Amino acid sequence: DAGITQSPRHKVTETGTPVTLRCHQTENHRYMYWYRQDPGHGLRLIHYSYGVKDTDKGEVSDGYSVSRSKTEDFLLTLESATSSQTSVYFCAISDRDRYQETQYFGPGTRLLVL
Amino acid sequence: DAKTTQPNSMESNEEEPVHLPCNHSTISGTDYIHWYRQLPSQGPEYVIHGLTSNVNNRMASLAIAEDRKSSTLILHRATLRDAAVYYCTHYGSSNTGKLIFGQGTTLQVKP
């Protein structure tokens, strides 16, 4: 299994509070991704990173920010959590070449915003 | 963005083969077709990928249509542990380098 951990695995927070989720990898892969998964929507890409300090938006990036100061860590921050951000969040990594990639996913973080 | 179409759900009996179809009509010539699956309460996991030729690995086989607008994931002998949501996707220049996951097919395996 790819060495990917996510922390915390479960979190309950209140509307308006900041929340940071951490993804840590031991594979030295260049690319890292944050997805959210909700019933009826499948997996949706929030942000991704293609190197240290290099990030870009995905399809549902509003309300989220990311940072990557080291190859192994990719942080997802909800600046002011809302109930609509209650979801399961998955981190993924890949070592993409030009035309194909295989992504390896972490175990997920369940976030409940009250 | 790249779009794939899969049946919402399928059923199979244990020990029988399962053919999971996927349509990907927007695929470009250089896109690879990828399949992932997600077991209950887990993150998605890679199953198989291919470009033009049929592919086999220890988990499954992938049959790709000649025009590449559809593919079929084949589980040769379904087990109860194969019950999962199976996602078909493709990656390459047509989707700006990002995997796009659709709704997937929920596979139920009956003992």
JSON list of C-alpha atoms in Angstrom, two decimals:
[
{"chain": "A", "resi": 1, "resn": "ASP", "atom": "CA", "xyz": [0.00, 0.00, 0.00]},
{"chain": "A", "resi": 2, "resn": "ALA", "atom": "CA", "xyz": [1.15, 3.53, -0.79]},
{"chain": "A", "resi": 3, "resn": "GLY", "atom": "CA", "xyz": [2.31, 5.39, 2.31]},
{"chain": "A", "resi": 4, "resn": "ILE", "atom": "CA", "xyz": [-0.43, 7.96, 2.72]},
{"chain": "A", "resi": 5, "resn": "THR", "atom": "CA", "xyz": [-1.88, 9.08, 6.01]},
{"chain": "A", "resi": 6, "resn": "GLN", "atom": "CA", "xyz": [-4.55, 11.62, 6.75]},
{"chain": "A", "resi": 7, "resn": "SER", "atom": "CA", "xyz": [-5.16, 13.42, 10.01]},
{"chain": "A", "resi": 8, "resn": "PRO", "atom": "CA", "xyz": [-7.44, 13.72, 11.75]},
{"chain": "A", "resi": 9, "resn": "ARG", "atom": "CA", "xyz": [-9.53, 10.76, 10.64]},
{"chain": "A", "resi": 10, "resn": "HIS", "atom": "CA", "xyz": [-12.67, 12.20, 12.20]},
{"chain": "A", "resi": 11, "resn": "LYS", "atom": "CA", "xyz": [-13.53, 15.73, 13.21]},
{"chain": "A", "resi": 12, "resn": "VAL", "atom": "CA", "xyz": [-16.58, 17.55, 14.47]},
{"chain": "A", "resi": 13, "resn": "THR", "atom": "CA", "xyz": [-16.50, 21.32, 14.40]},
{"chain": "A", "resi": 14, "resn": "GLU", "atom": "CA", "xyz": [-18.83, 24.30, 14.51]},
{"chain": "A", "resi": 15, "resn": "THR", "atom": "CA", "xyz": [-19.82, 26.64, 11.73]},
{"chain": "A", "resi": 16, "resn": "GLY", "atom": "CA", "xyz": [-17.42, 29.53, 11.37]},
{"chain": "A", "resi": 17, "resn": "THR", "atom": "CA", "xyz": [-14.37, 27.85, 12.85]},
{"chain": "A", "resi": 18, "resn": "PRO", "atom": "CA", "xyz": [-11.19, 27.23, 10.87]},
{"chain": "A", "resi": 19, "resn": "VAL", "atom": "CA", "xyz": [-10.26, 23.62, 10.12]},
{"chain": "A", "resi": 20, "resn": "THR", "atom": "CA", "xyz": [-7.04, 22.18, 8.71]},
{"chain": "A", "resi": 21, "resn": "LEU", "atom": "CA", "xyz": [-6.73, 18.67, 7.35]},
{"chain": "A", "resi": 22, "resn": "ARG", "atom": "CA", "xyz": [-3.33, 17.12, 6.79]},
{"chain": "A", "resi": 23, "resn": "CYS", "atom": "CA", "xyz": [-2.16, 14.65, 4.19]},
{"chain": "A", "resi": 24, "resn": "HIS", "atom": "CA", "xyz": [1.24, 13.06, 4.64]},
{"chain": "A", "resi": 25, "resn": "GLN", "atom": "CA", "xyz": [3.04, 10.80, 2.17]},
{"chain": "A", "resi": 26, "resn": "THR", "atom": "CA", "xyz": [6.22, 8.77, 2.38]},
{"chain": "A", "resi": 27, "resn": "GLU", "atom": "CA", "xyz": [6.42, 7.96, -1.35]},
{"chain": "A", "resi": 28, "resn": "ASN", "atom": "CA", "xyz": [8.12, 11.19, -2.51]},
{"chain": "A", "resi": 29, "resn": "HIS", "atom": "CA", "xyz": [5.46, 11.57, -5.22]},
{"chain": "A", "resi": 30, "resn": "ARG", "atom": "CA", "xyz": [5.28, 14.92, -6.94]},
{"chain": "A", "resi": 31, "resn": "TYR", "atom": "CA", "xyz": [1.51, 15.25, -7.28]},
{"chain": "A", "resi": 32, "resn": "MET", "atom": "CA", "xyz": [-0.97, 15.48, -4.43]},
{"chain": "A", "resi": 33, "resn": "TYR", "atom": "CA", "xyz": [-4.73, 15.99, -4.52]},
{"chain": "A", "resi": 34, "resn": "TRP", "atom": "CA", "xyz": [-7.63, 16.77, -2.23]},
{"chain": "A", "resi": 35, "resn": "TYR", "atom": "CA", "xyz": [-11.09, 15.40, -3.06]},
{"chain": "A", "resi": 36, "resn": "ARG", "atom": "CA", "xyz": [-14.40, 15.51, -1.29]},
{"chain": "A", "resi": 37, "resn": "GLN", "atom": "CA", "xyz": [-17.01, 12.80, -1.54]},
{"chain": "A", "resi": 38, "resn": "ASP", "atom": "CA", "xyz": [-20.70, 13.36, -0.98]},
{"chain": "A", "resi": 39, "resn": "PRO", "atom": "CA", "xyz": [-23.73, 11.18, -1.66]},
{"chain": "A", "resi": 40, "resn": "GLY", "atom": "CA", "xyz": [-24.99, 11.77, -5.18]},
{"chain": "A", "resi": 41, "resn": "HIS", "atom": "CA", "xyz": [-21.84, 13.63, -6.27]},
{"chain": "A", "resi": 42, "resn": "GLY", "atom": "CA", "xyz": [-19.12, 11.02, -6.25]},
{"chain": "A", "resi": 43, "resn": "LEU", "atom": "CA", "xyz": [-15.54, 12.24, -5.89]},
{"chain": "A", "resi": 44, "resn": "ARG", "atom": "CA", "xyz": [-14.88, 15.89, -6.72]},
{"chain": "A", "resi": 45, "resn": "LEU", "atom": "CA", "xyz": [-11.48, 17.51, -6.94]},
{"chain": "A", "resi": 46, "resn": "ILE", "atom": "CA", "xyz": [-10.93, 20.48, -4.61]},
{"chain": "A", "resi": 47, "resn": "HIS", "atom": "CA", "xyz": [-7.28, 21.44, -5.15]},
{"chain": "A", "resi": 48, "resn": "TYR", "atom": "CA", "xyz": [-4.15, 19.76, -6.31]},
{"chain": "A", "resi": 49, "resn": "SER", "atom": "CA", "xyz": [-0.42, 20.32, -6.13]},
{"chain": "A", "resi": 50, "resn": "TYR", "atom": "CA", "xyz": [2.21, 19.60, -8.74]},
{"chain": "A", "resi": 51, "resn": "GLY", "atom": "CA", "xyz": [5.19, 20.43, -6.56]},
{"chain": "A", "resi": 52, "resn": "VAL", "atom": "CA", "xyz": [6.30, 22.28, -3.46]},
{"chain": "A", "resi": 53, "resn": "LYS", "atom": "CA", "xyz": [4.51, 25.64, -3.35]},
{"chain": "A", "resi": 54, "resn": "ASP", "atom": "CA", "xyz": [2.79, 24.84, -6.68]},
{"chain": "A", "resi": 55, "resn": "THR", "atom": "CA", "xyz": [-0.96, 24.39, -6.40]},
{"chain": "A", "resi": 56, "resn": "ASP", "atom": "CA", "xyz": [-4.03, 24.82, -8.55]},
{"chain": "A", "resi": 57, "resn": "LYS", "atom": "CA", "xyz": [-7.79, 24.77, -8.18]},
{"chain": "A", "resi": 58, "resn": "GLY", "atom": "CA", "xyz": [-10.08, 21.88, -8.92]},
{"chain": "A", "resi": 59, "resn": "GLU", "atom": "CA", "xyz": [-13.80, 21.90, -9.66]},
{"chain": "A", "resi": 60, "resn": "VAL", "atom": "CA", "xyz": [-15.04, 22.74, -6.14]},
{"chain": "A", "resi": 61, "resn": "SER", "atom": "CA", "xyz": [-12.35, 25.01, -4.67]},
{"chain": "A", "resi": 62, "resn": "ASP", "atom": "CA", "xyz": [-14.54, 27.80, -3.24]},
{"chain": "A", "resi": 63, "resn": "GLY", "atom": "CA", "xyz": [-14.16, 28.02, 0.55]},
{"chain": "A", "resi": 64, "resn": "TYR", "atom": "CA", "xyz": [-10.95, 25.99, 0.59]},
{"chain": "A", "resi": 65, "resn": "SER", "atom": "CA", "xyz": [-7.26, 26.84, 0.51]},
{"chain": "A", "resi": 66, "resn": "VAL", "atom": "CA", "xyz": [-4.21, 24.59, 0.37]},
{"chain": "A", "resi": 67, "resn": "SER", "atom": "CA", "xyz": [-0.54, 24.77, 1.12]},
{"chain": "A", "resi": 68, "resn": "ARG", "atom": "CA", "xyz": [2.43, 22.58, 0.35]},
{"chain": "A", "resi": 69, "resn": "SER", "atom": "CA", "xyz": [5.68, 23.64, 1.95]},
{"chain": "A", "resi": 70, "resn": "LYS", "atom": "CA", "xyz": [7.27, 20.18, 1.83]},
{"chain": "A", "resi": 71, "resn": "THR", "atom": "CA", "xyz": [7.02, 17.34, -0.67]},
{"chain": "A", "resi": 72, "resn": "GLU", "atom": "CA", "xyz": [5.47, 15.05, 1.90]},
{"chain": "A", "resi": 73, "resn": "ASP", "atom": "CA", "xyz": [2.74, 17.29, 3.31]},
{"chain": "A", "resi": 74, "resn": "PHE", "atom": "CA", "xyz": [-0.35, 18.81, 1.68]},
{"chain": "A", "resi": 75, "resn": "LEU", "atom": "CA", "xyz": [-2.67, 20.80, 3.90]},
{"chain": "A", "resi": 76, "resn": "LEU", "atom": "CA", "xyz": [-6.31, 21.61, 3.21]},
{"chain": "A", "resi": 77, "resn": "THR", "atom": "CA", "xyz": [-7.79, 24.54, 5.14]},
{"chain": "A", "resi": 78, "resn": "LEU", "atom": "CA", "xyz": [-11.39, 25.54, 5.55]},
{"chain": "A", "resi": 79, "resn": "GLU", "atom": "CA", "xyz": [-11.01, 29.16, 6.63]},
{"chain": "A", "resi": 80, "resn": "SER", "atom": "CA", "xyz": [-14.52, 29.38, 8.06]},
{"chain": "A", "resi": 81, "resn": "ALA", "atom": "CA", "xyz": [-16.28, 26.04, 8.01]},
{"chain": "A", "resi": 82, "resn": "THR", "atom": "CA", "xyz": [-19.89, 25.83, 6.81]},
{"chain": "A", "resi": 83, "resn": "SER", "atom": "CA", "xyz": [-22.40, 23.00, 7.06]},
{"chain": "A", "resi": 84, "resn": "SER", "atom": "CA", "xyz": [-22.14, 22.46, 3.30]},
{"chain": "A", "resi": 85, "resn": "GLN", "atom": "CA", "xyz": [-18.54, 21.40, 3.86]},
{"chain": "A", "resi": 86, "resn": "THR", "atom": "CA", "xyz": [-19.63, 18.38, 5.87]},
{"chain": "A", "resi": 87, "resn": "SER", "atom": "CA", "xyz": [-18.16, 15.58, 3.81]},
{"chain": "A", "resi": 88, "resn": "VAL", "atom": "CA", "xyz": [-15.57, 12.85, 3.57]},
{"chain": "A", "resi": 89, "resn": "TYR", "atom": "CA", "xyz": [-12.24, 14.23, 2.38]},
{"chain": "A", "resi": 90, "resn": "PHE", "atom": "CA", "xyz": [-9.70, 12.08, 0.56]},
{"chain": "A", "resi": 91, "resn": "CYS", "atom": "CA", "xyz": [-6.11, 12.86, -0.23]},
{"chain": "A", "resi": 92, "resn": "ALA", "atom": "CA", "xyz": [-4.40, 11.20, -3.17]},
{"chain": "A", "resi": 93, "resn": "ILE", "atom": "CA", "xyz": [-0.88, 11.10, -4.54]},
{"chain": "A", "resi": 94, "resn": "SER", "atom": "CA", "xyz": [0.59, 10.21, -7.91]},
{"chain": "A", "resi": 95, "resn": "ASP", "atom": "CA", "xyz": [3.81, 10.18, -9.79]},
{"chain": "A", "resi": 96, "resn": "ARG", "atom": "CA", "xyz": [2.32, 11.24, -13.08]},
{"chain": "A", "resi": 97, "resn": "ASP", "atom": "CA", "xyz": [4.02, 10.95, -16.38]},
{"chain": "A", "resi": 98, "resn": "ARG", "atom": "CA", "xyz": [2.83, 12.89, -19.36]},
{"chain": "A", "resi": 99, "resn": "TYR", "atom": "CA", "xyz": [-0.09, 10.78, -20.52]},
{"chain": "A", "resi": 100, "resn": "GLN", "atom": "CA", "xyz": [-1.12, 8.62, -17.69]},
{"chain": "A", "resi": 101, "resn": "GLU", "atom": "CA", "xyz": [-1.13, 8.44, -13.96]},
{"chain": "A", "resi": 102, "resn": "THR", "atom": "CA", "xyz": [-2.26, 6.19, -11.19]},
{"chain": "A", "resi": 103, "resn": "GLN", "atom": "CA", "xyz": [-3.53, 7.86, -8.07]},
{"chain": "A", "resi": 104, "resn": "TYR", "atom": "CA", "xyz": [-3.22, 6.31, -4.61]},
{"chain": "A", "resi": 105, "resn": "PHE", "atom": "CA", "xyz": [-5.73, 7.40, -2.04]},
{"chain": "A", "resi": 106, "resn": "GLY", "atom": "CA", "xyz": [-5.55, 7.87, 1.68]},
{"chain": "A", "resi": 107, "resn": "PRO", "atom": "CA", "xyz": [-8.09, 6.46, 4.15]},
{"chain": "A", "resi": 108, "resn": "GLY", "atom": "CA", "xyz": [-10.17, 9.64, 4.30]},
{"chain": "A", "resi": 109, "resn": "THR", "atom": "CA", "xyz": [-11.22, 12.20, 6.92]},
{"chain": "A", "resi": 110, "resn": "ARG", "atom": "CA", "xyz": [-14.85, 12.45, 7.98]},
{"chain": "A", "resi": 111, "resn": "LEU", "atom": "CA", "xyz": [-15.72, 16.06, 8.77]},
{"chain": "A", "resi": 112, "resn": "LEU", "atom": "CA", "xyz": [-18.98, 17.12, 10.38]},
{"chain": "A", "resi": 113, "resn": "VAL", "atom": "CA", "xyz": [-19.71, 20.84, 10.58]},
{"chain": "A", "resi": 114, "resn": "LEU", "atom": "CA", "xyz": [-22.51, 21.64, 13.01]},
{"chain": "B", "resi": 1, "resn": "ASP", "atom": "CA", "xyz": [-14.36, 18.03, -19.00]},
{"chain": "B", "resi": 2, "resn": "ALA", "atom": "CA", "xyz": [-14.11, 14.34, -19.62]},
{"chain": "B", "resi": 3, "resn": "LYS", "atom": "CA", "xyz": [-17.33, 12.45, -18.99]},
{"chain": "B", "resi": 4, "resn": "THR", "atom": "CA", "xyz": [-17.94, 8.76, -18.46]},
{"chain": "B", "resi": 5, "resn": "THR", "atom": "CA", "xyz": [-21.22, 6.90, -18.28]},
{"chain": "B", "resi": 6, "resn": "GLN", "atom": "CA", "xyz": [-21.70, 3.76, -16.22]},
{"chain": "B", "resi": 7, "resn": "PRO", "atom": "CA", "xyz": [-24.75, 1.87, -14.97]},
{"chain": "B", "resi": 8, "resn": "ASN", "atom": "CA", "xyz": [-25.68, 2.88, -11.44]},
{"chain": "B", "resi": 9, "resn": "SER", "atom": "CA", "xyz": [-25.69, -0.66, -10.11]},
{"chain": "B", "resi": 10, "resn": "MET", "atom": "CA", "xyz": [-25.13, -4.28, -11.06]},
{"chain": "B", "resi": 11, "resn": "GLU", "atom": "CA", "xyz": [-25.53, -7.61, -9.34]},
{"chain": "B", "resi": 12, "resn": "SER", "atom": "CA", "xyz": [-23.53, -10.78, -9.62]},
{"chain": "B", "resi": 13, "resn": "ASN", "atom": "CA", "xyz": [-23.41, -14.18, -8.01]},
{"chain": "B", "resi": 14, "resn": "GLU", "atom": "CA", "xyz": [-20.30, -15.27, -6.20]},
{"chain": "B", "resi": 15, "resn": "GLU", "atom": "CA", "xyz": [-17.80, -17.21, -8.31]},
{"chain": "B", "resi": 16, "resn": "GLU", "atom": "CA", "xyz": [-19.33, -15.94, -11.56]},
{"chain": "B", "resi": 17, "resn": "PRO", "atom": "CA", "xyz": [-17.72, -13.50, -14.01]},
{"chain": "B", "resi": 18, "resn": "VAL", "atom": "CA", "xyz": [-18.77, -9.85, -13.95]},
{"chain": "B", "resi": 19, "resn": "HIS", "atom": "CA", "xyz": [-18.58, -7.44, -16.86]},
{"chain": "B", "resi": 20, "resn": "LEU", "atom": "CA", "xyz": [-18.76, -3.77, -15.86]},
{"chain": "B", "resi": 21, "resn": "PRO", "atom": "CA", "xyz": [-19.29, -1.45, -18.85]},
{"chain": "B", "resi": 22, "resn": "CYS", "atom": "CA", "xyz": [-18.25, 2.16, -19.30]},
{"chain": "B", "resi": 23, "resn": "ASN", "atom": "CA", "xyz": [-18.81, 4.66, -22.10]},
{"chain": "B", "resi": 24, "resn": "HIS", "atom": "CA", "xyz": [-16.23, 7.42, -22.57]},
{"chain": "B", "resi": 25, "resn": "SER", "atom": "CA", "xyz": [-17.18, 9.04, -25.86]},
{"chain": "B", "resi": 26, "resn": "THR", "atom": "CA", "xyz": [-15.10, 12.20, -25.27]},
{"chain": "B", "resi": 27, "resn": "ILE", "atom": "CA", "xyz": [-11.85, 10.32, -24.95]},
{"chain": "B", "resi": 28, "resn": "SER", "atom": "CA", "xyz": [-8.95, 11.59, -27.02]},
{"chain": "B", "resi": 29, "resn": "GLY", "atom": "CA", "xyz": [-6.38, 9.46, -28.76]},
{"chain": "B", "resi": 30, "resn": "THR", "atom": "CA", "xyz": [-3.76, 9.80, -26.05]},
{"chain": "B", "resi": 31, "resn": "ASP", "atom": "CA", "xyz": [-5.97, 9.37, -22.98]},
{"chain": "B", "resi": 32, "resn": "TYR", "atom": "CA", "xyz": [-5.46, 6.32, -20.84]},
{"chain": "B", "resi": 33, "resn": "ILE", "atom": "CA", "xyz": [-8.53, 4.57, -19.43]},
{"chain": "B", "resi": 34, "resn": "HIS", "atom": "CA", "xyz": [-8.37, 3.93, -15.71]},
{"chain": "B", "resi": 35, "resn": "TRP", "atom": "CA", "xyz": [-10.56, 1.93, -13.39]},
{"chain": "B", "resi": 36, "resn": "TYR", "atom": "CA", "xyz": [-10.71, 2.38, -9.65]},
{"chain": "B", "resi": 37, "resn": "ARG", "atom": "CA", "xyz": [-12.88, 0.79, -7.02]},
{"chain": "B", "resi": 38, "resn": "GLN", "atom": "CA", "xyz": [-13.97, 1.87, -3.58]},
{"chain": "B", "resi": 39, "resn": "LEU", "atom": "CA", "xyz": [-14.73, -0.65, -0.90]},
{"chain": "B", "resi": 40, "resn": "PRO", "atom": "CA", "xyz": [-17.12, 0.39, 1.87]},
{"chain": "B", "resi": 41, "resn": "SER", "atom": "CA", "xyz": [-15.62, 2.97, 4.24]},
{"chain": "B", "resi": 42, "resn": "GLN", "atom": "CA", "xyz": [-12.32, 3.07, 2.38]},
{"chain": "B", "resi": 43, "resn": "GLY", "atom": "CA", "xyz": [-10.60, 5.33, -0.11]},
{"chain": "B", "resi": 44, "resn": "PRO", "atom": "CA", "xyz": [-10.64, 4.45, -3.80]},
{"chain": "B", "resi": 45, "resn": "GLU", "atom": "CA", "xyz": [-8.01, 2.02, -5.00]},
{"chain": "B", "resi": 46, "resn": "TYR", "atom": "CA", "xyz": [-6.49, 1.56, -8.43]},
{"chain": "B", "resi": 47, "resn": "VAL", "atom": "CA", "xyz": [-7.63, -1.50, -10.36]},
{"chain": "B", "resi": 48, "resn": "ILE", "atom": "CA", "xyz": [-6.27, -1.36, -13.88]},
{"chain": "B", "resi": 49, "resn": "HIS", "atom": "CA", "xyz": [-5.53, 0.94, -16.79]},
{"chain": "B", "resi": 50, "resn": "GLY", "atom": "CA", "xyz": [-4.96, 0.70, -20.53]},
{"chain": "B", "resi": 51, "resn": "LEU", "atom": "CA", "xyz": [-4.63, 2.65, -23.76]},
{"chain": "B", "resi": 52, "resn": "THR", "atom": "CA", "xyz": [-5.64, 0.51, -26.72]},
{"chain": "B", "resi": 53, "resn": "SER", "atom": "CA", "xyz": [-4.94, -3.14, -26.07]},
{"chain": "B", "resi": 54, "resn": "ASN", "atom": "CA", "xyz": [-6.72, -5.38, -23.64]},
{"chain": "B", "resi": 55, "resn": "VAL", "atom": "CA", "xyz": [-4.93, -5.58, -20.31]},
{"chain": "B", "resi": 56, "resn": "ASN", "atom": "CA", "xyz": [-4.77, -8.15, -17.55]},
{"chain": "B", "resi": 57, "resn": "ASN", "atom": "CA", "xyz": [-3.50, -8.00, -14.01]},
{"chain": "B", "resi": 58, "resn": "ARG", "atom": "CA", "xyz": [-4.03, -9.98, -10.83]},
{"chain": "B", "resi": 59, "resn": "MET", "atom": "CA", "xyz": [-7.21, -8.09, -9.99]},
{"chain": "B", "resi": 60, "resn": "ALA", "atom": "CA", "xyz": [-9.06, -7.88, -13.30]},
{"chain": "B", "resi": 61, "resn": "SER", "atom": "CA", "xyz": [-9.00, -7.61, -17.06]},
{"chain": "B", "resi": 62, "resn": "LEU", "atom": "CA", "xyz": [-9.76, -4.55, -19.15]},
{"chain": "B", "resi": 63, "resn": "ALA", "atom": "CA", "xyz": [-11.29, -4.88, -22.58]},
{"chain": "B", "resi": 64, "resn": "ILE", "atom": "CA", "xyz": [-11.13, -1.72, -24.69]},
{"chain": "B", "resi": 65, "resn": "ALA", "atom": "CA", "xyz": [-13.32, -1.24, -27.75]},
{"chain": "B", "resi": 66, "resn": "GLU", "atom": "CA", "xyz": [-11.62, -0.72, -31.06]},
{"chain": "B", "resi": 67, "resn": "ASP", "atom": "CA", "xyz": [-12.87, 2.88, -31.30]},
{"chain": "B", "resi": 68, "resn": "ARG", "atom": "CA", "xyz": [-11.89, 3.39, -27.63]},
{"chain": "B", "resi": 69, "resn": "LYS", "atom": "CA", "xyz": [-15.22, 5.00, -26.81]},
{"chain": "B", "resi": 70, "resn": "SER", "atom": "CA", "xyz": [-16.10, 2.25, -24.39]},
{"chain": "B", "resi": 71, "resn": "SER", "atom": "CA", "xyz": [-14.41, -0.27, -22.17]},
{"chain": "B", "resi": 72, "resn": "THR", "atom": "CA", "xyz": [-15.36, -3.19, -19.95]},
{"chain": "B", "resi": 73, "resn": "LEU", "atom": "CA", "xyz": [-13.83, -4.20, -16.65]},
{"chain": "B", "resi": 74, "resn": "ILE", "atom": "CA", "xyz": [-13.95, -7.94, -16.21]},
{"chain": "B", "resi": 75, "resn": "LEU", "atom": "CA", "xyz": [-13.79, -9.67, -12.86]},
{"chain": "B", "resi": 76, "resn": "HIS", "atom": "CA", "xyz": [-13.31, -13.30, -13.77]},
{"chain": "B", "resi": 77, "resn": "ARG", "atom": "CA", "xyz": [-14.70, -14.81, -10.56]},
{"chain": "B", "resi": 78, "resn": "ALA", "atom": "CA", "xyz": [-16.51, -12.39, -8.32]},
{"chain": "B", "resi": 79, "resn": "THR", "atom": "CA", "xyz": [-16.04, -12.77, -4.59]},
{"chain": "B", "resi": 80, "resn": "LEU", "atom": "CA", "xyz": [-17.90, -11.13, -1.75]},
{"chain": "B", "resi": 81, "resn": "ARG", "atom": "CA", "xyz": [-14.88, -8.88, -1.25]},
{"chain": "B", "resi": 82, "resn": "ASP", "atom": "CA", "xyz": [-15.38, -7.47, -4.74]},
{"chain": "B", "resi": 83, "resn": "ALA", "atom": "CA", "xyz": [-18.57, -5.72, -3.65]},
{"chain": "B", "resi": 84, "resn": "ALA", "atom": "CA", "xyz": [-17.67, -2.07, -4.16]},
{"chain": "B", "resi": 85, "resn": "VAL", "atom": "CA", "xyz": [-18.29, 1.02, -6.27]},
{"chain": "B", "resi": 86, "resn": "TYR", "atom": "CA", "xyz": [-16.33, 0.80, -9.51]},
{"chain": "B", "resi": 87, "resn": "TYR", "atom": "CA", "xyz": [-15.25, 4.00, -11.23]},
{"chain": "B", "resi": 88, "resn": "CYS", "atom": "CA", "xyz": [-14.21, 4.36, -14.83]},
{"chain": "B", "resi": 89, "resn": "THR", "atom": "CA", "xyz": [-12.25, 7.43, -15.81]},
{"chain": "B", "resi": 90, "resn": "HIS", "atom": "CA", "xyz": [-9.72, 8.62, -18.33]},
{"chain": "B", "resi": 91, "resn": "TYR", "atom": "CA", "xyz": [-6.74, 10.87, -18.12]},
{"chain": "B", "resi": 92, "resn": "GLY", "atom": "CA", "xyz": [-4.84, 12.94, -20.58]},
{"chain": "B", "resi": 93, "resn": "SER", "atom": "CA", "xyz": [-4.91, 16.08, -22.64]},
{"chain": "B", "resi": 94, "resn": "SER", "atom": "CA", "xyz": [-8.70, 16.06, -23.05]},
{"chain": "B", "resi": 95, "resn": "ASN", "atom": "CA", "xyz": [-9.27, 16.61, -19.34]},
{"chain": "B", "resi": 96, "resn": "THR", "atom": "CA", "xyz": [-6.39, 18.94, -18.62]},
{"chain": "B", "resi": 97, "resn": "GLY", "atom": "CA", "xyz": [-4.44, 16.33, -16.74]},
{"chain": "B", "resi": 98, "resn": "LYS", "atom": "CA", "xyz": [-6.91, 15.68, -13.95]},
{"chain": "B", "resi": 99, "resn": "LEU", "atom": "CA", "xyz": [-8.80, 12.49, -13.29]},
{"chain": "B", "resi": 100, "resn": "ILE", "atom": "CA", "xyz": [-12.55, 13.08, -13.35]},
{"chain": "B", "resi": 101, "resn": "PHE", "atom": "CA", "xyz": [-14.61, 10.54, -11.45]},
{"chain": "B", "resi": 102, "resn": "GLY", "atom": "CA", "xyz": [-18.24, 9.90, -12.39]},
{"chain": "B", "resi": 103, "resn": "GLN", "atom": "CA", "xyz": [-20.91, 8.28, -10.25]},
{"chain": "B", "resi": 104, "resn": "GLY", "atom": "CA", "xyz": [-19.55, 4.79, -10.67]},
{"chain": "B", "resi": 105, "resn": "THR", "atom": "CA", "xyz": [-21.27, 1.40, -10.63]},
{"chain": "B", "resi": 106, "resn": "THR", "atom": "CA", "xyz": [-22.22, -0.17, -7.33]},
{"chain": "B", "resi": 107, "resn": "LEU", "atom": "CA", "xyz": [-21.55, -3.90, -7.61]},
{"chain": "B", "resi": 108, "resn": "GLN", "atom": "CA", "xyz": [-23.44, -6.27, -5.34]},
{"chain": "B", "resi": 109, "resn": "VAL", "atom": "CA", "xyz": [-22.18, -9.83, -5.06]},
{"chain": "B", "resi": 110, "resn": "LYS", "atom": "CA", "xyz": [-24.60, -12.45, -3.83]},
{"chain": "B", "resi": 111, "resn": "PRO", "atom": "CA", "xyz": [-23.37, -15.58, -2.05]}
]
